[in-house]
mmCIF file of C-alpha atoms and ligand atoms in Angstrom:
data_model
loop_
_atom_site.group_PDB
_atom_site.id
_atom_site.type_symbol
_atom_site.label_atom_id
_atom_site.label_comp_id
_atom_site.label_asym_id
_atom_site.label_seq_id
_atom_site.Cartn_x
_atom_site.Cartn_y
_atom_site.Cartn_z
ATOM 1 C CA UNK A 1 -158.254 3.959 -40.200
ATOM 2 C CA UNK A 2 -161.346 2.586 -41.825
ATOM 3 C CA UNK A 3 -162.130 -0.681 -41.315
ATOM 4 C CA UNK A 4 -161.693 -1.489 -45.527
ATOM 5 C CA UNK A 5 -158.154 -0.089 -45.063
ATOM 6 C CA UNK A 6 -157.267 -3.240 -42.648
ATOM 7 C CA UNK A 7 -159.070 -5.212 -44.637
ATOM 8 C CA UNK A 8 -157.203 -4.654 -47.713
ATOM 9 C CA UNK A 9 -153.750 -5.309 -45.676
ATOM 10 C CA UNK A 10 -155.197 -9.218 -46.716
ATOM 11 C CA UNK A 11 -152.653 -11.526 -45.278
ATOM 12 C CA UNK A 12 -149.806 -9.513 -44.559
ATOM 13 C CA UNK A 13 -148.170 -8.668 -41.383
ATOM 14 C CA UNK A 14 -149.096 -5.399 -39.592
ATOM 15 C CA UNK A 15 -149.114 -3.358 -36.334
ATOM 16 C CA UNK A 16 -152.235 -2.181 -34.824
ATOM 17 C CA UNK A 17 -151.940 1.228 -32.893
ATOM 18 C CA UNK A 18 -154.606 1.926 -30.507
ATOM 19 C CA UNK A 19 -154.525 5.972 -30.096
ATOM 20 C CA UNK A 20 -157.123 5.458 -27.140
ATOM 21 C CA UNK A 21 -154.885 3.557 -25.119
ATOM 22 C CA UNK A 22 -151.981 6.153 -25.299
ATOM 23 C CA UNK A 23 -154.527 8.939 -24.111
ATOM 24 C CA UNK A 24 -155.547 6.668 -21.446
ATOM 25 C CA UNK A 25 -151.966 6.103 -20.337
ATOM 26 C CA UNK A 26 -151.083 9.574 -20.254
ATOM 27 C CA UNK A 27 -153.807 10.308 -17.988
ATOM 28 C CA UNK A 28 -152.470 7.484 -15.993
ATOM 29 C CA UNK A 29 -149.082 9.171 -15.954
ATOM 30 C CA UNK A 30 -150.651 12.465 -14.796
ATOM 31 C CA UNK A 31 -152.746 10.502 -12.116
ATOM 32 C CA UNK A 32 -149.246 8.934 -10.572
ATOM 33 C CA UNK A 33 -147.584 12.375 -10.648
ATOM 34 C CA UNK A 34 -149.821 14.908 -9.354
ATOM 35 C CA UNK A 35 -152.097 14.556 -6.269
ATOM 36 C CA UNK A 36 -155.243 15.736 -8.219
ATOM 37 C CA UNK A 37 -154.329 15.445 -11.967
ATOM 38 C CA UNK A 38 -154.768 19.190 -12.080
ATOM 39 C CA UNK A 39 -152.819 20.482 -9.463
ATOM 40 C CA UNK A 40 -150.277 23.382 -10.637
ATOM 41 C CA UNK A 41 -147.746 22.221 -8.658
ATOM 42 C CA UNK A 42 -147.693 18.938 -10.403
ATOM 43 C CA UNK A 43 -144.683 18.349 -12.597
ATOM 44 C CA UNK A 44 -145.223 18.701 -16.523
ATOM 45 C CA UNK A 45 -144.847 16.320 -18.987
ATOM 46 C CA UNK A 46 -142.396 15.771 -21.700
ATOM 47 C CA UNK A 47 -143.955 12.959 -23.543
ATOM 48 C CA UNK A 48 -141.231 10.910 -25.425
ATOM 49 C CA UNK A 49 -141.385 9.909 -28.387
ATOM 50 C CA UNK A 50 -138.036 8.708 -29.417
ATOM 51 C CA UNK A 51 -137.394 6.343 -32.488
ATOM 52 C CA UNK A 52 -140.551 7.511 -34.292
ATOM 53 C CA UNK A 53 -142.710 7.115 -30.911
ATOM 54 C CA UNK A 54 -140.731 3.887 -29.969
ATOM 55 C CA UNK A 55 -142.245 2.479 -33.243
ATOM 56 C CA UNK A 56 -145.660 3.567 -33.034
ATOM 57 C CA UNK A 57 -145.525 6.031 -35.621
ATOM 58 C CA UNK A 58 -145.031 10.083 -34.655
ATOM 59 C CA UNK A 59 -148.342 10.531 -36.925
ATOM 60 C CA UNK A 60 -150.398 8.156 -35.086
ATOM 61 C CA UNK A 61 -149.572 9.003 -31.277
ATOM 62 C CA UNK A 62 -149.116 12.896 -31.463
ATOM 63 C CA UNK A 63 -152.839 13.223 -31.724
ATOM 64 C CA UNK A 64 -153.295 10.644 -28.974
ATOM 65 C CA UNK A 65 -151.145 13.336 -26.842
ATOM 66 C CA UNK A 66 -152.901 16.610 -27.108
ATOM 67 C CA UNK A 67 -152.846 16.741 -23.211
ATOM 68 C CA UNK A 68 -149.267 16.689 -22.886
ATOM 69 C CA UNK A 69 -147.095 19.580 -21.889
ATOM 70 C CA UNK A 70 -144.360 19.099 -24.611
ATOM 71 C CA UNK A 71 -143.103 16.164 -26.881
ATOM 72 C CA UNK A 72 -139.454 14.986 -26.497
ATOM 73 C CA UNK A 73 -137.756 13.505 -29.505
ATOM 74 C CA UNK A 74 -134.176 12.264 -30.330
ATOM 75 C CA UNK A 75 -133.324 14.774 -33.321
ATOM 76 C CA UNK A 76 -134.123 17.832 -34.883
ATOM 77 C CA UNK A 77 -135.184 16.029 -38.006
ATOM 78 C CA UNK A 78 -138.309 14.596 -35.765
ATOM 79 C CA UNK A 79 -139.527 17.989 -35.065
ATOM 80 C CA UNK A 80 -141.225 17.986 -38.686
ATOM 81 C CA UNK A 81 -143.330 14.982 -38.232
ATOM 82 C CA UNK A 82 -144.531 16.425 -35.010
ATOM 83 C CA UNK A 83 -145.707 19.407 -36.606
ATOM 84 C CA UNK A 84 -147.067 17.647 -39.310
ATOM 85 C CA UNK A 85 -149.114 15.649 -37.008
ATOM 86 C CA UNK A 86 -150.775 18.993 -35.593
ATOM 87 C CA UNK A 87 -148.465 19.271 -32.574
ATOM 88 C CA UNK A 88 -148.096 23.407 -31.647
ATOM 89 C CA UNK A 89 -146.492 23.186 -28.514
ATOM 90 C CA UNK A 90 -142.930 22.889 -27.179
ATOM 91 C CA UNK A 91 -140.747 20.128 -28.238
ATOM 92 C CA UNK A 92 -137.755 18.958 -26.535
ATOM 93 C CA UNK A 93 -134.536 17.649 -28.589
ATOM 94 C CA UNK A 94 -132.703 15.047 -26.636
ATOM 95 C CA UNK A 95 -130.083 15.013 -28.815
ATOM 96 C CA UNK A 96 -129.759 18.776 -29.540
ATOM 97 C CA UNK A 97 -127.604 19.888 -32.100
ATOM 98 C CA UNK A 98 -125.447 16.765 -33.677
ATOM 99 C CA UNK A 99 -123.608 18.713 -36.214
ATOM 100 C CA UNK A 100 -123.149 22.371 -37.059
ATOM 101 C CA UNK A 101 -125.085 21.694 -40.138
ATOM 102 C CA UNK A 102 -128.321 21.408 -37.559
ATOM 103 C CA UNK A 103 -128.090 24.945 -36.894
ATOM 104 C CA UNK A 104 -130.127 25.559 -40.286
ATOM 105 C CA UNK A 105 -132.851 23.721 -38.729
ATOM 106 C CA UNK A 106 -133.350 26.119 -35.776
ATOM 107 C CA UNK A 107 -135.589 28.381 -37.680
ATOM 108 C CA UNK A 108 -138.924 27.327 -35.689
ATOM 109 C CA UNK A 109 -140.446 28.248 -32.918
ATOM 110 C CA UNK A 110 -140.978 26.233 -29.334
ATOM 111 C CA UNK A 111 -137.282 24.414 -29.842
ATOM 112 C CA UNK A 112 -136.015 23.279 -26.293
ATOM 113 C CA UNK A 113 -132.385 21.865 -26.942
ATOM 114 C CA UNK A 114 -130.598 19.679 -24.839
ATOM 115 C CA UNK A 115 -126.816 20.546 -24.143
ATOM 116 C CA UNK A 116 -124.694 17.618 -23.613
ATOM 117 C CA UNK A 117 -121.155 19.011 -24.814
ATOM 118 C CA UNK A 118 -119.849 22.532 -24.929
ATOM 119 C CA UNK A 119 -119.278 22.288 -28.742
ATOM 120 C CA UNK A 120 -122.768 22.514 -29.466
ATOM 121 C CA UNK A 121 -123.102 26.082 -27.554
ATOM 122 C CA UNK A 122 -120.391 26.862 -30.123
ATOM 123 C CA UNK A 123 -122.666 25.572 -32.807
ATOM 124 C CA UNK A 124 -125.354 27.592 -31.591
ATOM 125 C CA UNK A 125 -123.530 30.839 -31.646
ATOM 126 C CA UNK A 126 -123.193 30.051 -35.437
ATOM 127 C CA UNK A 127 -126.986 29.965 -35.863
ATOM 128 C CA UNK A 128 -128.600 32.325 -38.654
ATOM 129 C CA UNK A 129 -129.954 35.493 -36.884
ATOM 130 C CA UNK A 130 -133.335 35.243 -37.935
ATOM 131 C CA UNK A 131 -133.822 31.831 -35.730
ATOM 132 C CA UNK A 132 -136.001 32.521 -32.907
ATOM 133 C CA UNK A 133 -134.412 32.321 -29.556
ATOM 134 C CA UNK A 134 -134.486 28.392 -28.599
ATOM 135 C CA UNK A 135 -134.844 27.067 -25.156
ATOM 136 C CA UNK A 136 -131.650 25.470 -23.616
ATOM 137 C CA UNK A 137 -131.545 22.473 -21.350
ATOM 138 C CA UNK A 138 -127.988 21.609 -19.670
ATOM 139 C CA UNK A 139 -127.690 17.964 -19.365
ATOM 140 C CA UNK A 140 -125.908 16.353 -16.264
ATOM 141 C CA UNK A 141 -124.123 13.553 -17.060
ATOM 142 C CA UNK A 142 -125.269 12.140 -13.987
ATOM 143 C CA UNK A 143 -124.788 8.437 -13.192
ATOM 144 C CA UNK A 144 -125.119 7.329 -17.056
ATOM 145 C CA UNK A 145 -121.604 8.298 -17.260
ATOM 146 C CA UNK A 146 -121.283 8.960 -20.809
ATOM 147 C CA UNK A 147 -123.747 11.335 -21.936
ATOM 148 C CA UNK A 148 -123.942 15.327 -20.639
ATOM 149 C CA UNK A 149 -121.784 17.604 -18.910
ATOM 150 C CA UNK A 150 -119.570 16.788 -16.001
ATOM 151 C CA UNK A 151 -120.061 18.717 -12.607
ATOM 152 C CA UNK A 152 -117.656 21.667 -13.780
ATOM 153 C CA UNK A 153 -118.412 21.506 -17.594
ATOM 154 C CA UNK A 154 -121.971 22.132 -16.557
ATOM 155 C CA UNK A 155 -121.198 25.047 -14.294
ATOM 156 C CA UNK A 156 -119.045 26.402 -17.294
ATOM 157 C CA UNK A 157 -121.770 25.849 -19.726
ATOM 158 C CA UNK A 158 -124.355 27.356 -17.472
ATOM 159 C CA UNK A 159 -122.288 30.666 -16.733
ATOM 160 C CA UNK A 160 -121.914 31.276 -21.004
ATOM 161 C CA UNK A 161 -125.419 30.950 -21.091
ATOM 162 C CA UNK A 162 -126.471 33.462 -18.629
ATOM 163 C CA UNK A 163 -125.660 36.615 -20.968
ATOM 164 C CA UNK A 164 -127.200 35.142 -23.805
ATOM 165 C CA UNK A 165 -130.567 34.644 -21.709
ATOM 166 C CA UNK A 166 -130.182 38.260 -20.553
ATOM 167 C CA UNK A 167 -129.752 39.327 -24.373
ATOM 168 C CA UNK A 168 -132.814 37.466 -25.353
ATOM 169 C CA UNK A 169 -130.673 35.164 -27.330
ATOM 170 C CA UNK A 170 -132.128 32.265 -26.038
ATOM 171 C CA UNK A 171 -135.600 31.692 -23.948
ATOM 172 C CA UNK A 172 -134.697 29.742 -21.052
ATOM 173 C CA UNK A 173 -132.425 27.696 -19.349
ATOM 174 C CA UNK A 174 -133.283 24.664 -17.887
ATOM 175 C CA UNK A 175 -131.416 21.756 -16.210
ATOM 176 C CA UNK A 176 -131.852 17.954 -17.333
ATOM 177 C CA UNK A 177 -130.948 14.724 -16.058
ATOM 178 C CA UNK A 178 -131.430 11.406 -16.849
ATOM 179 C CA UNK A 179 -131.252 8.374 -14.088
ATOM 180 C CA UNK A 180 -129.463 5.265 -14.714
ATOM 181 C CA UNK A 181 -130.973 2.803 -12.232
ATOM 182 C CA UNK A 182 -134.169 4.254 -11.247
ATOM 183 C CA UNK A 183 -135.647 0.442 -11.442
ATOM 184 C CA UNK A 184 -133.069 -0.979 -8.632
ATOM 185 C CA UNK A 185 -132.943 -0.665 -4.898
ATOM 186 C CA UNK A 186 -129.628 1.805 -5.512
ATOM 187 C CA UNK A 187 -132.177 3.909 -7.311
ATOM 188 C CA UNK A 188 -131.645 7.662 -7.648
ATOM 189 C CA UNK A 189 -130.621 9.197 -4.594
ATOM 190 C CA UNK A 190 -126.760 9.449 -5.364
ATOM 191 C CA UNK A 191 -127.409 10.842 -8.661
ATOM 192 C CA UNK A 192 -130.340 13.294 -7.315
ATOM 193 C CA UNK A 193 -127.990 14.397 -4.128
ATOM 194 C CA UNK A 194 -125.232 15.621 -6.955
ATOM 195 C CA UNK A 195 -127.682 17.241 -9.378
ATOM 196 C CA UNK A 196 -129.383 19.053 -6.706
ATOM 197 C CA UNK A 197 -125.479 20.106 -5.133
ATOM 198 C CA UNK A 198 -125.006 21.272 -8.678
ATOM 199 C CA UNK A 199 -128.050 23.277 -9.458
ATOM 200 C CA UNK A 200 -129.214 24.380 -6.003
ATOM 201 C CA UNK A 201 -128.215 27.712 -6.951
ATOM 202 C CA UNK A 202 -129.299 27.999 -10.376
ATOM 203 C CA UNK A 203 -132.535 29.231 -11.399
ATOM 204 C CA UNK A 204 -134.379 27.394 -14.241
ATOM 205 C CA UNK A 205 -136.509 24.313 -14.263
ATOM 206 C CA UNK A 206 -135.688 21.104 -13.694
ATOM 207 C CA UNK A 207 -136.409 17.879 -15.774
ATOM 208 C CA UNK A 208 -135.423 14.475 -14.399
ATOM 209 C CA UNK A 209 -137.567 10.939 -14.408
ATOM 210 C CA UNK A 210 -138.001 8.593 -16.900
ATOM 211 C CA UNK A 211 -140.867 5.956 -16.822
ATOM 212 C CA UNK A 212 -139.008 3.801 -14.048
ATOM 213 C CA UNK A 213 -138.529 7.141 -11.664
ATOM 214 C CA UNK A 214 -141.923 7.918 -11.811
ATOM 215 C CA UNK A 215 -143.405 4.475 -10.805
ATOM 216 C CA UNK A 216 -140.318 3.782 -8.620
ATOM 217 C CA UNK A 217 -139.901 7.267 -6.882
ATOM 218 C CA UNK A 218 -142.911 9.066 -6.415
ATOM 219 C CA UNK A 219 -141.214 11.163 -3.651
ATOM 220 C CA UNK A 220 -139.069 12.471 -6.146
ATOM 221 C CA UNK A 221 -142.193 14.299 -8.039
ATOM 222 C CA UNK A 222 -141.875 17.139 -6.272
ATOM 223 C CA UNK A 223 -138.338 17.530 -6.790
ATOM 224 C CA UNK A 224 -138.719 17.968 -10.499
ATOM 225 C CA UNK A 225 -140.857 20.452 -12.646
ATOM 226 C CA UNK A 226 -140.827 18.137 -16.009
ATOM 227 C CA UNK A 227 -141.091 14.266 -16.104
ATOM 228 C CA UNK A 228 -140.050 12.532 -19.085
ATOM 229 C CA UNK A 229 -142.064 9.063 -19.588
ATOM 230 C CA UNK A 230 -141.534 6.968 -22.429
ATOM 231 C CA UNK A 231 -142.249 3.316 -22.249
ATOM 232 C CA UNK A 232 -145.433 4.019 -19.914
ATOM 233 C CA UNK A 233 -147.206 6.322 -22.494
ATOM 234 C CA UNK A 234 -146.871 2.905 -24.393
ATOM 235 C CA UNK A 235 -148.367 0.852 -22.088
ATOM 236 C CA UNK A 236 -144.926 -0.655 -21.403
ATOM 237 C CA UNK A 237 -143.565 -1.437 -17.710
ATOM 238 C CA UNK A 238 -140.074 -0.701 -17.070
ATOM 239 C CA UNK A 239 -140.098 -2.850 -14.453
ATOM 240 C CA UNK A 240 -138.648 -6.660 -14.943
ATOM 241 C CA UNK A 241 -141.462 -8.217 -12.719
ATOM 242 C CA UNK A 242 -144.671 -6.249 -13.936
ATOM 243 C CA UNK A 243 -146.243 -5.794 -17.094
ATOM 244 C CA UNK A 244 -147.840 -2.827 -18.190
ATOM 245 C CA UNK A 245 -151.718 -4.493 -17.235
ATOM 246 C CA UNK A 246 -150.868 -4.788 -14.221
ATOM 247 C CA UNK A 247 -149.878 -0.784 -13.594
ATOM 248 C CA UNK A 248 -153.182 -0.011 -14.975
ATOM 249 C CA UNK A 249 -151.862 0.795 -18.511
ATOM 250 C CA UNK A 250 -153.046 -0.372 -21.873
ATOM 251 C CA UNK A 251 -150.798 -1.965 -24.270
ATOM 252 C CA UNK A 252 -150.994 0.667 -27.607
ATOM 253 C CA UNK A 253 -149.510 -1.972 -29.879
ATOM 254 C CA UNK A 254 -150.028 -5.031 -31.195
ATOM 255 C CA UNK A 255 -148.016 -7.210 -33.953
ATOM 256 C CA UNK A 256 -150.279 -9.109 -36.142
ATOM 257 C CA UNK A 257 -149.401 -11.971 -38.824
ATOM 258 C CA UNK A 258 -151.431 -15.057 -39.949
ATOM 259 C CA UNK A 259 -150.788 -18.809 -40.740
ATOM 260 C CA UNK A 260 -149.362 -19.284 -44.212
ATOM 261 C CA UNK A 261 -149.120 -22.916 -44.198
ATOM 262 C CA UNK A 262 -149.946 -26.046 -42.200
ATOM 263 C CA UNK A 263 -148.125 -28.843 -41.945
ATOM 264 C CA UNK A 264 -148.351 -32.182 -40.264
ATOM 265 C CA UNK A 265 -144.791 -33.757 -39.400
ATOM 266 C CA UNK A 266 -144.347 -37.080 -38.817
ATOM 267 C CA UNK A 267 -142.223 -38.077 -35.003
ATOM 268 C CA UNK A 268 -138.418 -37.388 -35.397
ATOM 269 C CA UNK A 269 -138.813 -35.112 -38.510
ATOM 270 C CA UNK A 270 -136.014 -32.467 -38.230
ATOM 271 C CA UNK A 271 -137.637 -28.738 -39.007
ATOM 272 C CA UNK A 272 -135.687 -25.830 -40.121
ATOM 273 C CA UNK A 273 -132.150 -24.966 -40.807
ATOM 274 C CA UNK A 274 -129.964 -27.630 -39.653
ATOM 275 C CA UNK A 275 -132.632 -29.568 -38.105
ATOM 276 C CA UNK A 276 -132.838 -27.290 -34.994
ATOM 277 C CA UNK A 277 -135.963 -28.736 -34.151
ATOM 278 C CA UNK A 278 -136.898 -32.341 -34.375
ATOM 279 C CA UNK A 279 -140.794 -33.164 -33.862
ATOM 280 C CA UNK A 280 -140.726 -35.500 -30.744
ATOM 281 C CA UNK A 281 -143.895 -36.728 -31.757
ATOM 282 C CA UNK A 282 -146.503 -36.635 -34.513
ATOM 283 C CA UNK A 283 -147.538 -33.038 -34.861
ATOM 284 C CA UNK A 284 -149.133 -30.270 -36.780
ATOM 285 C CA UNK A 285 -146.930 -27.174 -37.197
ATOM 286 C CA UNK A 286 -147.941 -23.881 -38.596
ATOM 287 C CA UNK A 287 -145.680 -21.525 -40.568
ATOM 288 C CA UNK A 288 -146.413 -18.154 -39.795
ATOM 289 C CA UNK A 289 -145.471 -14.996 -41.978
ATOM 290 C CA UNK A 290 -143.636 -13.274 -39.723
ATOM 291 C CA UNK A 291 -139.809 -13.136 -39.411
ATOM 292 C CA UNK A 292 -136.940 -11.530 -38.270
ATOM 293 C CA UNK A 293 -137.060 -9.180 -41.561
ATOM 294 C CA UNK A 294 -140.127 -7.646 -39.620
ATOM 295 C CA UNK A 295 -138.507 -7.033 -36.382
ATOM 296 C CA UNK A 296 -139.351 -10.298 -34.628
ATOM 297 C CA UNK A 297 -136.475 -11.870 -32.535
ATOM 298 C CA UNK A 298 -134.462 -14.187 -34.599
ATOM 299 C CA UNK A 299 -133.471 -16.736 -31.841
ATOM 300 C CA UNK A 300 -136.480 -16.899 -29.104
ATOM 301 C CA UNK A 301 -136.207 -20.009 -27.188
ATOM 302 C CA UNK A 302 -138.442 -23.121 -27.957
ATOM 303 C CA UNK A 303 -141.751 -22.303 -26.476
ATOM 304 C CA UNK A 304 -142.039 -18.666 -26.537
ATOM 305 C CA UNK A 305 -145.565 -17.848 -26.583
ATOM 306 C CA UNK A 306 -147.968 -16.810 -29.455
ATOM 307 C CA UNK A 307 -151.486 -16.213 -29.529
ATOM 308 C CA UNK A 308 -153.265 -18.673 -32.627
ATOM 309 C CA UNK A 309 -156.753 -17.535 -33.085
ATOM 310 C CA UNK A 310 -156.499 -15.861 -29.478
ATOM 311 C CA UNK A 311 -155.389 -18.564 -27.669
ATOM 312 C CA UNK A 312 -151.634 -19.300 -26.487
ATOM 313 C CA UNK A 313 -149.339 -21.870 -28.847
ATOM 314 C CA UNK A 314 -145.942 -22.341 -28.407
ATOM 315 C CA UNK A 315 -143.370 -20.952 -30.823
ATOM 316 C CA UNK A 316 -141.039 -23.916 -31.592
ATOM 317 C CA UNK A 317 -137.772 -21.293 -31.799
ATOM 318 C CA UNK A 318 -137.583 -21.380 -35.771
ATOM 319 C CA UNK A 319 -137.533 -17.991 -37.189
ATOM 320 C CA UNK A 320 -136.341 -17.167 -40.548
ATOM 321 C CA UNK A 321 -136.067 -13.546 -42.591
ATOM 322 C CA UNK A 322 -140.039 -14.339 -43.342
ATOM 323 C CA UNK A 323 -141.278 -17.009 -41.323
ATOM 324 C CA UNK A 324 -141.779 -18.568 -37.743
ATOM 325 C CA UNK A 325 -142.719 -21.863 -36.994
ATOM 326 C CA UNK A 326 -145.571 -22.898 -34.193
ATOM 327 C CA UNK A 327 -147.144 -26.131 -32.802
ATOM 328 C CA UNK A 328 -150.520 -26.510 -33.454
ATOM 329 C CA UNK A 329 -150.971 -29.172 -31.154
ATOM 330 C CA UNK A 330 -153.746 -27.652 -29.295
ATOM 331 C CA UNK A 331 -155.261 -25.962 -32.117
ATOM 332 C CA UNK A 332 -156.994 -28.184 -34.327
ATOM 333 C CA UNK A 333 -158.962 -25.820 -35.925
ATOM 334 C CA UNK A 334 -156.330 -23.507 -36.959
ATOM 335 C CA UNK A 335 -155.603 -23.266 -40.654
ATOM 336 C CA UNK A 336 -154.336 -21.273 -43.529
ATOM 337 C CA UNK A 337 -155.270 -17.746 -42.918
ATOM 338 C CA UNK A 338 -155.889 -18.129 -39.068
ATOM 339 C CA UNK A 339 -154.816 -14.816 -37.339
ATOM 340 C CA UNK A 340 -151.614 -14.556 -35.098
ATOM 341 C CA UNK A 341 -150.725 -12.461 -32.755
ATOM 342 C CA UNK A 342 -146.824 -12.042 -32.058
ATOM 343 C CA UNK A 343 -147.122 -9.690 -29.128
ATOM 344 C CA UNK A 344 -148.788 -6.647 -27.748
ATOM 345 C CA UNK A 345 -152.153 -7.475 -25.895
ATOM 346 C CA UNK A 346 -152.636 -7.624 -22.472
ATOM 347 C CA UNK A 347 -152.893 -11.550 -22.863
ATOM 348 C CA UNK A 348 -149.452 -11.555 -24.649
ATOM 349 C CA UNK A 349 -147.986 -8.465 -23.305
ATOM 350 C CA UNK A 350 -144.539 -7.346 -25.446
ATOM 351 C CA UNK A 351 -142.474 -7.066 -21.891
ATOM 352 C CA UNK A 352 -143.065 -10.937 -21.470
ATOM 353 C CA UNK A 353 -142.048 -12.038 -25.108
ATOM 354 C CA UNK A 354 -139.118 -9.784 -24.915
ATOM 355 C CA UNK A 355 -138.106 -11.233 -21.724
ATOM 356 C CA UNK A 356 -138.301 -14.795 -22.805
ATOM 357 C CA UNK A 357 -136.294 -13.742 -26.124
ATOM 358 C CA UNK A 358 -133.490 -12.025 -23.405
ATOM 359 C CA UNK A 359 -134.452 -8.411 -24.247
ATOM 360 C CA UNK A 360 -136.696 -5.664 -23.289
ATOM 361 C CA UNK A 361 -139.972 -4.619 -24.468
ATOM 362 C CA UNK A 362 -138.835 -1.129 -26.514
ATOM 363 C CA UNK A 363 -136.464 -3.306 -28.308
ATOM 364 C CA UNK A 364 -139.568 -5.288 -29.959
ATOM 365 C CA UNK A 365 -141.800 -2.081 -30.237
ATOM 366 C CA UNK A 366 -138.904 0.539 -31.834
ATOM 367 C CA UNK A 367 -137.469 -2.792 -33.904
ATOM 368 C CA UNK A 368 -140.450 -3.043 -35.772
ATOM 369 C CA UNK A 369 -139.016 -2.914 -39.741
ATOM 370 C CA UNK A 370 -140.717 -0.700 -42.749
ATOM 371 C CA UNK A 371 -141.698 -4.111 -43.994
ATOM 372 C CA UNK A 372 -144.411 -3.948 -41.365
ATOM 373 C CA UNK A 373 -147.132 -1.264 -42.218
ATOM 374 C CA UNK A 374 -149.063 0.533 -39.011
ATOM 375 C CA UNK A 375 -152.618 0.847 -38.912
ATOM 376 C CA UNK A 376 -154.300 2.985 -35.971
ATOM 377 C CA UNK A 377 -157.757 1.993 -35.039
HETATM 378 C C1 PLP B 401 -135.610 7.256 -23.346
HETATM 379 C C2 PLP B 401 -135.559 8.533 -22.446
HETATM 380 C C3 PLP B 401 -136.595 9.000 -21.682
HETATM 381 C C4 PLP B 401 -137.689 7.924 -21.643
HETATM 382 O O1 PLP B 401 -137.138 6.644 -20.922
HETATM 383 P P1 PLP B 401 -138.491 5.319 -20.701
HETATM 384 O O2 PLP B 401 -137.713 4.433 -19.636
HETATM 385 O O3 PLP B 401 -139.312 4.891 -22.160
HETATM 386 O O4 PLP B 401 -139.496 6.102 -19.815
HETATM 387 C C5 PLP B 401 -136.490 9.749 -20.741
HETATM 388 N N1 PLP B 401 -135.409 10.506 -20.921
HETATM 389 C C6 PLP B 401 -134.489 10.620 -21.701
HETATM 390 C C7 PLP B 401 -132.807 11.137 -21.387
HETATM 391 C C8 PLP B 401 -134.418 9.208 -22.489
HETATM 392 O O5 PLP B 401 -133.322 9.156 -23.120
#
């Protein structure tokens, strides 16, 4: 993105995506899952691009992931943007077929469909004849408990797919599960043991391991053929007590706005709807042109941090559709047009802001609305 394009955004809210950070984070994941990085026995990487690449924009992220082994998206409709962005490798579709009408989108190469219920196999049988054979990944329900095939249903589905594979109607059968508690002491042991028992006699690659599994269970990496990191690629820590920077990652997206007004208010002045904040002393208050219609949390606590001209300031907890209020007490130089960062830098990680607001960072990233233009630079 050229500088003129960024300059032309004027005083609007915008998000900045750093593709080099994503490439760096992918390398960090490789380093963690493999002994030498190039080891052939290291698991391969499905780079997870759900929710338009966790809000970063598939078109911005795909060029930075040239070194991934595959991409993973939520639905078939997300395949085209990946191809448009230049991706020629395999694509895993977590949601598989969501409706029989989806089979009309199977006329393309290198699709890996996750199967979460038997009806999807019925739909698959009904696909047009000229479709190239897709890969099938059976998803075990595991300890998530609501998405995937139970133990018996899994075995039935596998038995049903074997003749398809023999006939060349499908390109392969893989085994997939998603751990519910990889970031807790309970860990993955019980779910992994059941999955292992289920698939021990079944040929085909296995895919497990979201970001938390990669971080917290390195011993598990030898038991999986494909890992599926999401957050780590975007520089986001899945662990409550860590941020991405402390894990050697670089945040890949930041949210930027500006001061659009500055007011000096007298002690005792009520601010906002129902006077929800009352100025305790005479204070300078800044109005930032970012609100919940952009995806900023609507009810942050008083004191939620923001960066004004690169230095920490206190948000006052007042967020409207288009604006939020900050305390400029420590920012005498701040004036209309002064840049504000809401989250996404090493000084103000999205994990930190999300936690203060009672949520998680992917919610902030994927929660940006269409009102926020994204620039890659
Ligand atoms: C979202 C998702 C991932 C990636 O999760 P992160 O915590 O972001 O790494 C992996 N596998 C499945 C099935 C998912 O839905």
